[in-house]
Coordinates of N, CA and C in Angstrom, one line a residue:
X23 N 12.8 -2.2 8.6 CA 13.0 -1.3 7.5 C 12.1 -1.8 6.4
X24 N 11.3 -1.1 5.5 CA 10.7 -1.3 4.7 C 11.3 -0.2 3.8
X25 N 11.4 -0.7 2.4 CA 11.7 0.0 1.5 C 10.4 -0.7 0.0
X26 N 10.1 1.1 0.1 CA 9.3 0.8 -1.3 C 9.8 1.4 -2.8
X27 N 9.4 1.1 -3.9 CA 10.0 1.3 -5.0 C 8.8 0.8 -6.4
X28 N 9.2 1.2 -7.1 CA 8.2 1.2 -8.8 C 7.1 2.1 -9.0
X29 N 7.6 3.4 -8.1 CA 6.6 4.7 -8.8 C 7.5 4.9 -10.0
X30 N 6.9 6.1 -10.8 CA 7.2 6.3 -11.7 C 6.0 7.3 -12.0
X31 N 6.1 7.7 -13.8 CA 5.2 8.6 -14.9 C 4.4 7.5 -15.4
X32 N 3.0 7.7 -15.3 CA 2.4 6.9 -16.3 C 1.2 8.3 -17.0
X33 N 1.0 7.2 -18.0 CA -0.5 8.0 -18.4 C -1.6 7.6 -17.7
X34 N -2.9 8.2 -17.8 CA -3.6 7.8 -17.6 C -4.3 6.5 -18.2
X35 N -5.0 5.4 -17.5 CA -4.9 4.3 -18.3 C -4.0 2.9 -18.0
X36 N -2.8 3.6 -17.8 CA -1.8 2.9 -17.9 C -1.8 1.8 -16.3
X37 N -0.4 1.2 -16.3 CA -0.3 0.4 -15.1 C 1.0 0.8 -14.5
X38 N 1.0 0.0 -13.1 CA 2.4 0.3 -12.0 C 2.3 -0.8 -11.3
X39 N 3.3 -1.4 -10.8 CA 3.5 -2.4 -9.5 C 4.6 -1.6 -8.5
X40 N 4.0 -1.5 -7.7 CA 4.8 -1.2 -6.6 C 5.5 -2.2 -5.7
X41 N 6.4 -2.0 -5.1 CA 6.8 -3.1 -4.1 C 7.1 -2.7 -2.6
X42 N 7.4 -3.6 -1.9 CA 7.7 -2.9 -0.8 C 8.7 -4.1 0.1
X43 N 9.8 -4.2 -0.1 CA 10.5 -5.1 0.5 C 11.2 -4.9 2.1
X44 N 10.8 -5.9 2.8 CA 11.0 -5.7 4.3 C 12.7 -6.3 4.6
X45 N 13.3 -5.4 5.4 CA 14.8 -5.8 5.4 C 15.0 -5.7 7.0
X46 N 15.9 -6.2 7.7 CA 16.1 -6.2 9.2 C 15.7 -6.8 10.2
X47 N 14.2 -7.2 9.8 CA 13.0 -8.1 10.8 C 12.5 -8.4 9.6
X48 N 11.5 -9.7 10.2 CA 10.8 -10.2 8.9 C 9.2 -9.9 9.8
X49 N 8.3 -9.7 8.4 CA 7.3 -9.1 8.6 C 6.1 -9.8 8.6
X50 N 6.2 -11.0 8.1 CA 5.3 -12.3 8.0 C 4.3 -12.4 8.8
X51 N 4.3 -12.2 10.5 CA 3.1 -12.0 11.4 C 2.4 -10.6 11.0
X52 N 3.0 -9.6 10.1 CA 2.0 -8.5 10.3 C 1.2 -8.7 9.4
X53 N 0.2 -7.7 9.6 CA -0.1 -7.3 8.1 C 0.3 -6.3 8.1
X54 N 0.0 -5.8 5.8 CA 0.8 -5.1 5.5 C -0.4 -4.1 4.6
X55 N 0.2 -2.7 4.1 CA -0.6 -2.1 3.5 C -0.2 -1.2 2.7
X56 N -1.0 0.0 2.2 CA -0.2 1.0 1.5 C -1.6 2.1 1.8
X57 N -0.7 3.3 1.9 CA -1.1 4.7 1.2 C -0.7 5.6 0.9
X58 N -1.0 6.2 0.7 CA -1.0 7.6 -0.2 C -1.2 8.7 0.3
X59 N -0.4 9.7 -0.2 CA -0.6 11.2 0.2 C -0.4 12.2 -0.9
X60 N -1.4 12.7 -0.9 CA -1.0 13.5 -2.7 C -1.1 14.9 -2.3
X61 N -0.5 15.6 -3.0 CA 0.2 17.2 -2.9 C -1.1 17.9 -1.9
X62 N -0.7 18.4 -0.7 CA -1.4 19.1 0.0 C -2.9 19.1 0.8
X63 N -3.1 17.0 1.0 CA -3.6 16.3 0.9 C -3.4 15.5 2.4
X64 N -4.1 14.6 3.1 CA -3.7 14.2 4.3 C -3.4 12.5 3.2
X65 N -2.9 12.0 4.4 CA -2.2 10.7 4.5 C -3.5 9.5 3.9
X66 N -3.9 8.7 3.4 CA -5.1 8.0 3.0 C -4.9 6.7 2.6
X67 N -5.8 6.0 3.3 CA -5.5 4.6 3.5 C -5.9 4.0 2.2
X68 N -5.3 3.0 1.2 CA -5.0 2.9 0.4 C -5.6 0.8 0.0
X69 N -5.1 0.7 0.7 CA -5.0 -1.0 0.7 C -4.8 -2.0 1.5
X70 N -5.2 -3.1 1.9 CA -4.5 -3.7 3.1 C -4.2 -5.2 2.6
X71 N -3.5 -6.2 3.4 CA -3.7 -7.6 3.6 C -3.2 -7.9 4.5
X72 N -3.9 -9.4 5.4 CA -3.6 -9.7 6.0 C -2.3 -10.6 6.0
X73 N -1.8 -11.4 7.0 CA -0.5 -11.5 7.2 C -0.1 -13.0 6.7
X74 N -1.4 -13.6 6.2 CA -1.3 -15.1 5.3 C -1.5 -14.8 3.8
X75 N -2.0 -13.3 3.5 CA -2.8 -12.8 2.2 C -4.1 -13.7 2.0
X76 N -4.5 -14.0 2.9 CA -6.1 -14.8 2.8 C -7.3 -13.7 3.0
X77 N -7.0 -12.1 3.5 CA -7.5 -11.3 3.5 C -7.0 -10.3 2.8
X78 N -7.9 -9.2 1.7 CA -7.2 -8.2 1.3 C -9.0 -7.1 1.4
X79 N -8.2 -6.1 1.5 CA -9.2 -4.4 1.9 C -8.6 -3.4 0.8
X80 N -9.7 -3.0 0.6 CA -9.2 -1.5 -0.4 C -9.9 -0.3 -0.5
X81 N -10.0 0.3 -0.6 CA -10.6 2.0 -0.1 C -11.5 1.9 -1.7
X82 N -12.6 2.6 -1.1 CA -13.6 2.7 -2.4 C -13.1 2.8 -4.0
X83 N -12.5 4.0 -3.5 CA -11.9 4.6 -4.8 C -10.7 3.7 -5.3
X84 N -10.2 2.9 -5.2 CA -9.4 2.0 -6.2 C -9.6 0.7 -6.0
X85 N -10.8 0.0 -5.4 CA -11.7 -0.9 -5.8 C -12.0 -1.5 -7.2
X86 N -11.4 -3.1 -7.6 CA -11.5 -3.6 -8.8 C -10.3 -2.6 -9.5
X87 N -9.5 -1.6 -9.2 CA -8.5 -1.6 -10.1 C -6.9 -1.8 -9.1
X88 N -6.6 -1.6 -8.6 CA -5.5 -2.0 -7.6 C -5.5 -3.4 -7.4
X89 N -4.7 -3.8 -6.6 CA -4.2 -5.5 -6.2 C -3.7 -5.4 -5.4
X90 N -3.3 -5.8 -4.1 CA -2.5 -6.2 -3.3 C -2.0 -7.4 -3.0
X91 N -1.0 -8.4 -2.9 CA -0.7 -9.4 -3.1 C 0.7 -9.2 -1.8
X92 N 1.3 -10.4 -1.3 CA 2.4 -10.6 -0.9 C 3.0 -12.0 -0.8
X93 N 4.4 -12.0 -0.6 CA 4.9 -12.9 -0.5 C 6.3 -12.8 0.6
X94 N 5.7 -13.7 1.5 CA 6.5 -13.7 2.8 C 7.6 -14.8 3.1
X95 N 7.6 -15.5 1.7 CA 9.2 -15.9 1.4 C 10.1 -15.1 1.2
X96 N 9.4 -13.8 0.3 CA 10.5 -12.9 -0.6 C 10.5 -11.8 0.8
X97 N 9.3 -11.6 1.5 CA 9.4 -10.4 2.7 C 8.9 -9.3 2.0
X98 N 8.3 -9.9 0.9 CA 7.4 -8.5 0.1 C 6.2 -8.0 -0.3
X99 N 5.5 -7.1 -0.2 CA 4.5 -7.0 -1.0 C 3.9 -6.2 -1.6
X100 N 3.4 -6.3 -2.7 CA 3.2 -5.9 -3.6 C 1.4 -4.9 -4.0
X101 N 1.9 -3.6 -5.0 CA 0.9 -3.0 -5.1 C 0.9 -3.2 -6.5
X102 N -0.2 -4.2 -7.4 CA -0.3 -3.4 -9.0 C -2.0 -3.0 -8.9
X103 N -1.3 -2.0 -9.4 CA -2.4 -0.4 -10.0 C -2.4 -0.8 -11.4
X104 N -4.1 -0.3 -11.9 CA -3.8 -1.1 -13.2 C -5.2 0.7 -13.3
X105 N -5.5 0.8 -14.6 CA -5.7 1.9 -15.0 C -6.3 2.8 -14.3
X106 N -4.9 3.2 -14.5 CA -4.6 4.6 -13.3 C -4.9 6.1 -14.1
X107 N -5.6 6.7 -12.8 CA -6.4 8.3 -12.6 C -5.6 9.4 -12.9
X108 N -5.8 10.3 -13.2 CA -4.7 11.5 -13.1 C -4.7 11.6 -11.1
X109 N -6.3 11.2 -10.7 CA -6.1 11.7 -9.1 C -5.6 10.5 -8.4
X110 N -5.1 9.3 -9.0 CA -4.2 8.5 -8.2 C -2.9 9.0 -8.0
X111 N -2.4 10.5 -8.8 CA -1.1 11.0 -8.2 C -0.9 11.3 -6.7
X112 N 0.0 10.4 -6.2 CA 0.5 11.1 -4.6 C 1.7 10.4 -4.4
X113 N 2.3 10.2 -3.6 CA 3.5 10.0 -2.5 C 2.4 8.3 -2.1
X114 N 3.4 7.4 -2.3 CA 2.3 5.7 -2.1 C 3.8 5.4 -0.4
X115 N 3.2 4.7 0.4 CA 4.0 4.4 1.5 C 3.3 2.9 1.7
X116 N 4.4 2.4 1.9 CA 4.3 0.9 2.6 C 4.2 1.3 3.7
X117 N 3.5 0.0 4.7 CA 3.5 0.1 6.0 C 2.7 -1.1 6.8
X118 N 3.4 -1.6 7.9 CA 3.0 -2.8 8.6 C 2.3 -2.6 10.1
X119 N 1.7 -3.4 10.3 CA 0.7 -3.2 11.4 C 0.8 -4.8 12.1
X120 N 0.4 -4.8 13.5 CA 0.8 -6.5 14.1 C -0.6 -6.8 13.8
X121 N -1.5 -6.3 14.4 CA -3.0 -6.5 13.9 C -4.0 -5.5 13.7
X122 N -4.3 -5.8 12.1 CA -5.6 -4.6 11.2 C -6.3 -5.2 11.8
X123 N -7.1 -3.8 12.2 CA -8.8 -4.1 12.2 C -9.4 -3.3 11.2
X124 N -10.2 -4.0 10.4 CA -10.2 -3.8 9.0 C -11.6 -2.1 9.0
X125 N -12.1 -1.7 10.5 CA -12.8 -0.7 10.7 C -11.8 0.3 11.1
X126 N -10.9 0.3 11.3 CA -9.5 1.3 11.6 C -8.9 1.6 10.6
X127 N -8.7 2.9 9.6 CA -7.9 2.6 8.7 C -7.0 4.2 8.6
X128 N -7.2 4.3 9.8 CA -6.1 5.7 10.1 C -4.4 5.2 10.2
X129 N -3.9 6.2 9.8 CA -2.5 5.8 9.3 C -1.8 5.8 10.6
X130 N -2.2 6.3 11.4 CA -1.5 6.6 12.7 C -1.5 5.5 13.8
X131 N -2.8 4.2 12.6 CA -2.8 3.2 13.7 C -1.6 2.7 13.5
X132 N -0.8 2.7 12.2 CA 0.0 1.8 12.1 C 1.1 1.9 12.8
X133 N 2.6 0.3 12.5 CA 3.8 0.3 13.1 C 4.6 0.9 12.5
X134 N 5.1 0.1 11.4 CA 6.1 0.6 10.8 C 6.0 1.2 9.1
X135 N 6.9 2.3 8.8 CA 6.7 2.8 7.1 C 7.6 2.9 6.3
X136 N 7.4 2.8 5.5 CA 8.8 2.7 4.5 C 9.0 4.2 3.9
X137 N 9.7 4.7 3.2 CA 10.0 6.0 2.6 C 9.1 6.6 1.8
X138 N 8.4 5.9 0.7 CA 7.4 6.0 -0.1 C 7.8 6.4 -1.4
X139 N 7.1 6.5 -2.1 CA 7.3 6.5 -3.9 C 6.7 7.0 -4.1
X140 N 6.9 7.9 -5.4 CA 5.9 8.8 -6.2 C 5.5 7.6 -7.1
X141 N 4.1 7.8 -7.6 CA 3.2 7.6 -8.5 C 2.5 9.1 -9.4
X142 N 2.4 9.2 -10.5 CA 2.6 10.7 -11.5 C 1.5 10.1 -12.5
X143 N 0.3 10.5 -12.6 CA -0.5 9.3 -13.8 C -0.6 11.2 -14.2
X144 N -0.3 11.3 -16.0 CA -0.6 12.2 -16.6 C -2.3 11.7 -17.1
X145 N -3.0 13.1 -17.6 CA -4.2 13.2 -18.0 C -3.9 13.4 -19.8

């Protein structure tokens, strides 16, 4: 089970951390990631890391402003978005994979997803 949480309203500009905490199995051998789906929009790969966090990937477009980080004591990991777009609004989903290959970044490759969170950046 993954459960994610800390969308919200922001402005544009503004910041978000998202989380994504793993419950039932522990997720430590995967890696972990996130994307997004915004209103009427396909599914879009978002961010990755690997399963030590010695590797992290990010999609062009939120390059130098997103983060991905985890912590596989807590079973979590973490998305901060830091000045955020009006077009970073969508639906954000956690999700684990046993092994990224960092030229695959279709959602379909992945295992498991969590429910997902809104993210709302006003203009």
């Amino acid at each position: 089970q993954l459960q994610a949480s800390g969308g919200g309203l922001v402005q544009a500009g503004g910041s978000l951390r998202l989380s994504c905490a793993a419950s039932g199995r522990t997720f430590s051998s995967y890696s972990m990631g996130w994307f997004r789906q915004a209103p009427g929009k396909g599914r879009e790969f978002v961010s990755a890391i690997s399963w030590s966090g010695s590797s992290t990937f990010y999609a062009d477009s939120v390059e130098r402003r997103f983060t991905i980080s985890r912590d596989n004591a807590l079973n979590t990991v973490y998305l901060q978005m830091t000045s955020l777009k009006p077009e970073d609004t969508a639906v954000y989903y956690c999700a684990a994979i046993r092994i990224f290959t960092p030229g695959d970044r279709r959602w379909s490759s992945w295992d498991y997803w969590g429910q997902g969170t809104l993210v709302t950046v006003s203009s």
